[in-house]
Amino acid sequence: AQTVTQSQPEMSVQEAETVTLSCTYDTSESDYYLFWYKQPPSRQMILVIRQEAYKQQNATENRFSVNFQKAAKSFSLKISDSQLGDAAMYFCAYRSDNNDMRFGAGTRLTVKP
Amino acid sequence: ETGVTQTPRHLVMGMTNKKSLKCEQHLGHNAMYWYKQSAKKPLELMFVYSLEERVENNSVPSRFSPECPNSSHLFLHLHTLQPEDSALYLCASSQALSGANVLTFGAGSRLTVL
C-alpha cells in the first residue's frame, strides 16, 4: 500500500523567512501525482500546489515551490517570505492514476510575527 | 453559492440517534468523496462516488451509510455511532476520478458522539 509520511508534526517560522516542510511517500507506480494542501483554522482544505511525477521541473506557485526528488520519493514544500496567513496544517498527498489517494498526517505550521 | 458546502458545521449526537451529514457541490464535478479526519492521523477515505455510483467503500462500518442522489449532492447517514466516531468529516469533489484531478474540499462537519 502506498503511504505518505510527514516527519515534522510541527514547524515554526519567523515572518518573512523561509521554511521547508518534508514529505516522503512509498509507491511502486511510475505515474502519479503529488499535492500539498493547506488547512487553516477555518478547516477548509485548499490546494497549495500540484506536481505530476512525469515532469522533472519542480512546480512553483508564487511563494510556494516544491523540491520533487522522484528517485528518493521525496516531495518537500518550500514557503518563501512567510506570512501570518500561512499558518495552518499542511498535508502532503499522493494520488495514483487508478484513484488511490493517500494523505500524510500533516504538519502544523506556526508563523511568528 | 460556489464550491463545496457541508451542513451542519457542528453536530452532537447520542449513540442511539440517527442523523445525516449533507454535502453539496456547485462545481459541476462528477466525483464526490467522504473523508474522516481525526487528530494527528492521516485523512481516511470512507466512500467515493463517480456519476452517482459508489466506486469505493474502504471497509467502513455499516453504521455509516452514504447516499448520492445526484452528482451535486452527497449524504452520510449516521446511526448507532460510537464515541470513537467523533471526528471531522470532510466532503470533497473532483471533476473526475483520474489522478490529475484536484480535490475541492468542504469546510467539514465536526461530529461529537456522546
Tab-separated table of C-alpha atoms in Angstrom:
chain	number	residue	atom	x	y	z
A	1	ALA	CA	0.000	0.000	0.000
A	2	GLN	CA	1.125	3.496	-0.779
A	3	THR	CA	1.971	5.543	2.305
A	4	VAL	CA	2.747	9.206	2.771
A	5	THR	CA	4.969	10.305	5.644
A	6	GLN	CA	5.323	13.780	7.049
A	7	SER	CA	8.055	13.555	9.645
A	8	GLN	CA	7.501	17.012	11.144
A	9	PRO	CA	4.331	17.209	13.255
A	10	GLU	CA	5.030	20.879	13.953
A	11	MET	CA	7.162	23.603	12.437
A	12	SER	CA	7.544	27.285	13.102
A	13	VAL	CA	8.959	30.118	11.034
A	14	GLN	CA	9.572	33.790	11.530
A	15	GLU	CA	7.508	36.098	9.384
A	16	ALA	CA	9.287	36.884	6.089
A	17	GLU	CA	11.606	33.894	6.484
A	18	THR	CA	11.642	30.641	4.503
A	19	VAL	CA	10.514	27.256	5.754
A	20	THR	CA	10.588	23.788	4.215
A	21	LEU	CA	8.088	21.062	5.035
A	22	SER	CA	9.121	17.475	4.377
A	23	CYS	CA	7.179	14.668	2.765
A	24	THR	CA	8.172	11.214	1.611
A	25	TYR	CA	5.997	8.591	0.004
A	26	ASP	CA	6.130	4.991	-0.970
A	27	THR	CA	4.914	3.706	-4.312
A	28	SER	CA	5.653	1.158	-6.987
A	29	GLU	CA	3.904	3.230	-9.648
A	30	SER	CA	5.760	5.315	-12.207
A	31	ASP	CA	2.935	7.713	-12.975
A	32	TYR	CA	1.271	9.556	-10.131
A	33	TYR	CA	0.507	13.000	-8.770
A	34	LEU	CA	1.596	14.764	-5.631
A	35	PHE	CA	-0.175	17.578	-3.838
A	36	TRP	CA	0.229	19.909	-0.919
A	37	TYR	CA	-2.978	21.024	0.747
A	38	LYS	CA	-3.342	23.714	3.395
A	39	GLN	CA	-5.974	23.580	6.140
A	40	PRO	CA	-6.277	26.846	8.082
A	41	PRO	CA	-8.120	27.032	11.410
A	42	SER	CA	-11.322	27.669	9.431
A	43	ARG	CA	-10.931	23.981	8.419
A	44	GLN	CA	-11.461	24.256	4.671
A	45	MET	CA	-8.682	22.345	2.950
A	46	ILE	CA	-7.353	24.163	-0.096
A	47	LEU	CA	-4.830	23.154	-2.729
A	48	VAL	CA	-1.447	24.835	-2.487
A	49	ILE	CA	0.490	23.171	-5.260
A	50	ARG	CA	0.477	20.097	-7.507
A	51	GLN	CA	3.263	18.100	-9.152
A	52	GLU	CA	2.965	15.500	-11.907
A	53	ALA	CA	5.526	12.740	-11.439
A	54	TYR	CA	6.376	12.662	-15.138
A	55	LYS	CA	7.511	16.286	-15.013
A	56	GLN	CA	11.099	16.864	-13.978
A	57	GLN	CA	10.602	20.553	-13.409
A	58	ASN	CA	9.584	21.473	-9.877
A	59	ALA	CA	6.203	23.151	-9.580
A	60	THR	CA	6.017	26.743	-8.364
A	61	GLU	CA	3.073	28.881	-7.286
A	62	ASN	CA	4.139	32.365	-6.227
A	63	ARG	CA	5.839	31.973	-2.813
A	64	PHE	CA	5.302	28.210	-2.765
A	65	SER	CA	7.612	25.783	-4.508
A	66	VAL	CA	8.398	22.107	-4.263
A	67	ASN	CA	11.545	20.036	-4.372
A	68	PHE	CA	10.486	16.843	-6.098
A	69	GLN	CA	13.038	14.045	-5.963
A	70	LYS	CA	11.423	11.106	-7.760
A	71	ALA	CA	14.180	8.598	-7.120
A	72	ALA	CA	14.205	9.425	-3.444
A	73	LYS	CA	10.392	9.595	-3.338
A	74	SER	CA	10.595	12.947	-1.657
A	75	PHE	CA	8.291	15.930	-2.149
A	76	SER	CA	9.084	18.882	0.112
A	77	LEU	CA	7.274	22.217	0.160
A	78	LYS	CA	9.182	25.475	0.463
A	79	ILE	CA	7.372	28.591	1.585
A	80	SER	CA	9.294	31.794	0.946
A	81	ASP	CA	8.663	35.166	2.574
A	82	SER	CA	6.320	33.529	5.116
A	83	GLN	CA	3.219	35.459	6.041
A	84	LEU	CA	0.940	35.252	9.070
A	85	GLY	CA	-1.777	33.880	6.818
A	86	ASP	CA	0.398	30.882	6.004
A	87	ALA	CA	-0.200	29.487	9.494
A	88	ALA	CA	-2.143	26.251	9.024
A	89	MET	CA	-1.939	22.490	8.858
A	90	TYR	CA	-0.214	21.340	5.694
A	91	PHE	CA	-0.965	17.947	4.219
A	92	CYS	CA	1.063	16.140	1.620
A	93	ALA	CA	-0.953	13.835	-0.622
A	94	TYR	CA	-0.281	11.194	-3.250
A	95	ARG	CA	-2.662	10.046	-5.937
A	96	SER	CA	-2.175	7.329	-8.500
A	97	ASP	CA	-3.864	7.109	-11.859
A	98	ASN	CA	-6.203	4.440	-10.505
A	99	ASN	CA	-7.541	6.864	-7.926
A	100	ASP	CA	-5.612	5.545	-4.952
A	101	MET	CA	-5.179	8.728	-2.899
A	102	ARG	CA	-3.256	8.927	0.375
A	103	PHE	CA	-2.640	11.790	2.752
A	104	GLY	CA	0.084	12.339	5.293
A	105	ALA	CA	-0.704	13.074	8.938
A	106	GLY	CA	0.039	16.758	8.466
A	107	THR	CA	2.476	19.393	9.677
A	108	ARG	CA	1.245	22.273	11.786
A	109	LEU	CA	2.991	25.469	10.717
A	110	THR	CA	3.179	28.419	13.082
A	111	VAL	CA	4.287	31.807	11.781
A	112	LYS	CA	5.793	34.129	14.369
A	113	PRO	CA	5.412	37.892	13.894
B	1	GLU	CA	-23.021	29.851	-3.957
B	2	THR	CA	-19.891	28.170	-5.220
B	3	GLY	CA	-17.581	25.416	-4.102
B	4	VAL	CA	-18.404	22.579	-1.743
B	5	THR	CA	-20.844	23.245	1.090
B	6	GLN	CA	-21.289	20.981	4.087
B	7	THR	CA	-24.052	21.080	6.665
B	8	PRO	CA	-24.261	21.049	9.578
B	9	ARG	CA	-20.902	22.511	10.611
B	10	HIS	CA	-21.279	21.012	14.081
B	11	LEU	CA	-23.305	18.026	15.250
B	12	VAL	CA	-23.622	16.451	18.682
B	13	MET	CA	-25.473	13.184	18.877
B	14	GLY	CA	-26.076	10.353	21.264
B	15	MET	CA	-25.155	6.801	20.463
B	16	THR	CA	-28.758	5.895	19.694
B	17	ASN	CA	-29.560	8.875	17.460
B	18	LYS	CA	-29.932	8.922	13.705
B	19	LYS	CA	-28.608	11.947	11.867
B	20	SER	CA	-27.298	12.867	8.432
B	21	LEU	CA	-24.479	14.973	7.062
B	22	LYS	CA	-25.075	16.783	3.807
B	23	CYS	CA	-22.650	17.857	1.112
B	24	GLU	CA	-23.441	19.925	-1.957
B	25	GLN	CA	-21.103	20.966	-4.742
B	26	HIS	CA	-21.710	23.690	-7.290
B	27	LEU	CA	-18.687	22.964	-9.453
B	28	GLY	CA	-20.157	20.571	-11.985
B	29	HIS	CA	-17.874	17.816	-10.740
B	30	ASN	CA	-18.625	14.142	-11.360
B	31	ALA	CA	-16.884	12.561	-8.372
B	32	MET	CA	-17.585	13.055	-4.677
B	33	TYR	CA	-15.841	11.760	-1.574
B	34	TRP	CA	-16.290	11.359	2.170
B	35	TYR	CA	-13.188	11.551	4.370
B	36	LYS	CA	-12.813	11.160	8.122
B	37	GLN	CA	-10.254	13.411	9.792
B	38	SER	CA	-9.116	12.524	13.303
B	39	ALA	CA	-6.467	14.365	15.291
B	40	LYS	CA	-2.867	13.520	14.373
B	41	LYS	CA	-3.923	10.904	11.836
B	42	PRO	CA	-3.941	10.958	8.051
B	43	LEU	CA	-7.250	11.568	6.367
B	44	GLU	CA	-9.152	8.335	5.995
B	45	LEU	CA	-11.060	7.834	2.773
B	46	MET	CA	-14.500	6.439	3.510
B	47	PHE	CA	-16.506	6.475	0.287
B	48	VAL	CA	-16.105	7.548	-3.324
B	49	TYR	CA	-18.887	8.169	-5.803
B	50	SER	CA	-18.485	8.714	-9.521
B	51	LEU	CA	-21.516	9.729	-11.576
B	52	GLU	CA	-23.698	8.773	-8.604
B	53	GLU	CA	-22.329	5.243	-8.398
B	54	ARG	CA	-20.305	4.133	-5.406
B	55	VAL	CA	-16.881	3.083	-6.597
B	56	GLU	CA	-15.076	2.671	-3.317
B	57	ASN	CA	-16.001	1.660	0.201
B	58	ASN	CA	-12.990	1.389	2.445
B	59	SER	CA	-14.225	-1.137	4.989
B	60	VAL	CA	-16.362	1.448	6.701
B	61	PRO	CA	-18.698	0.149	9.435
B	62	SER	CA	-22.325	-0.195	8.390
B	63	ARG	CA	-23.356	2.440	10.908
B	64	PHE	CA	-22.185	4.890	8.231
B	65	SER	CA	-24.416	4.818	5.169
B	66	PRO	CA	-23.694	7.045	2.162
B	67	GLU	CA	-26.201	8.254	-0.374
B	68	CYS	CA	-25.599	10.086	-3.628
B	69	PRO	CA	-28.960	11.001	-5.214
B	70	ASN	CA	-27.330	13.077	-7.959
B	71	SER	CA	-23.905	14.317	-8.942
B	72	SER	CA	-24.279	17.501	-6.875
B	73	HIS	CA	-25.349	16.010	-3.547
B	74	LEU	CA	-23.812	13.529	-1.166
B	75	PHE	CA	-25.140	12.431	2.205
B	76	LEU	CA	-23.684	10.458	5.061
B	77	HIS	CA	-26.367	8.851	7.191
B	78	LEU	CA	-25.325	8.084	10.751
B	79	HIS	CA	-26.924	5.654	13.209
B	80	THR	CA	-25.885	3.968	16.446
B	81	LEU	CA	-22.470	5.603	16.332
B	82	GLN	CA	-19.697	5.048	18.856
B	83	PRO	CA	-17.698	7.724	20.719
B	84	GLU	CA	-14.643	6.861	18.602
B	85	ASP	CA	-16.573	8.043	15.561
B	86	SER	CA	-16.206	11.607	16.820
B	87	ALA	CA	-14.172	13.421	14.182
B	88	LEU	CA	-14.253	15.996	11.429
B	89	TYR	CA	-15.983	14.621	8.354
B	90	LEU	CA	-14.840	16.192	5.117
B	91	CYS	CA	-16.613	16.073	1.810
B	92	ALA	CA	-14.710	16.660	-1.414
B	93	SER	CA	-15.396	16.654	-5.126
B	94	SER	CA	-13.339	16.444	-8.299
B	95	GLN	CA	-14.043	16.733	-11.987
B	96	ALA	CA	-13.311	13.041	-12.483
B	97	LEU	CA	-11.607	10.148	-10.744
B	98	SER	CA	-8.286	10.200	-12.549
B	99	GLY	CA	-5.189	11.085	-10.593
B	100	ALA	CA	-4.616	14.502	-12.152
B	101	ASN	CA	-7.916	15.851	-10.893
B	102	VAL	CA	-7.647	18.085	-7.862
B	103	LEU	CA	-9.984	17.587	-4.935
B	104	THR	CA	-12.017	20.555	-3.736
B	105	PHE	CA	-12.963	20.208	-0.079
B	106	GLY	CA	-15.809	21.493	2.010
B	107	ALA	CA	-15.249	23.044	5.427
B	108	GLY	CA	-16.254	19.857	7.193
B	109	SER	CA	-18.820	18.729	9.735
B	110	ARG	CA	-17.494	18.362	13.278
B	111	LEU	CA	-19.234	15.338	14.812
B	112	THR	CA	-19.260	14.607	18.517
B	113	VAL	CA	-20.769	11.334	19.711
B	114	LEU	CA	-21.663	11.257	23.387
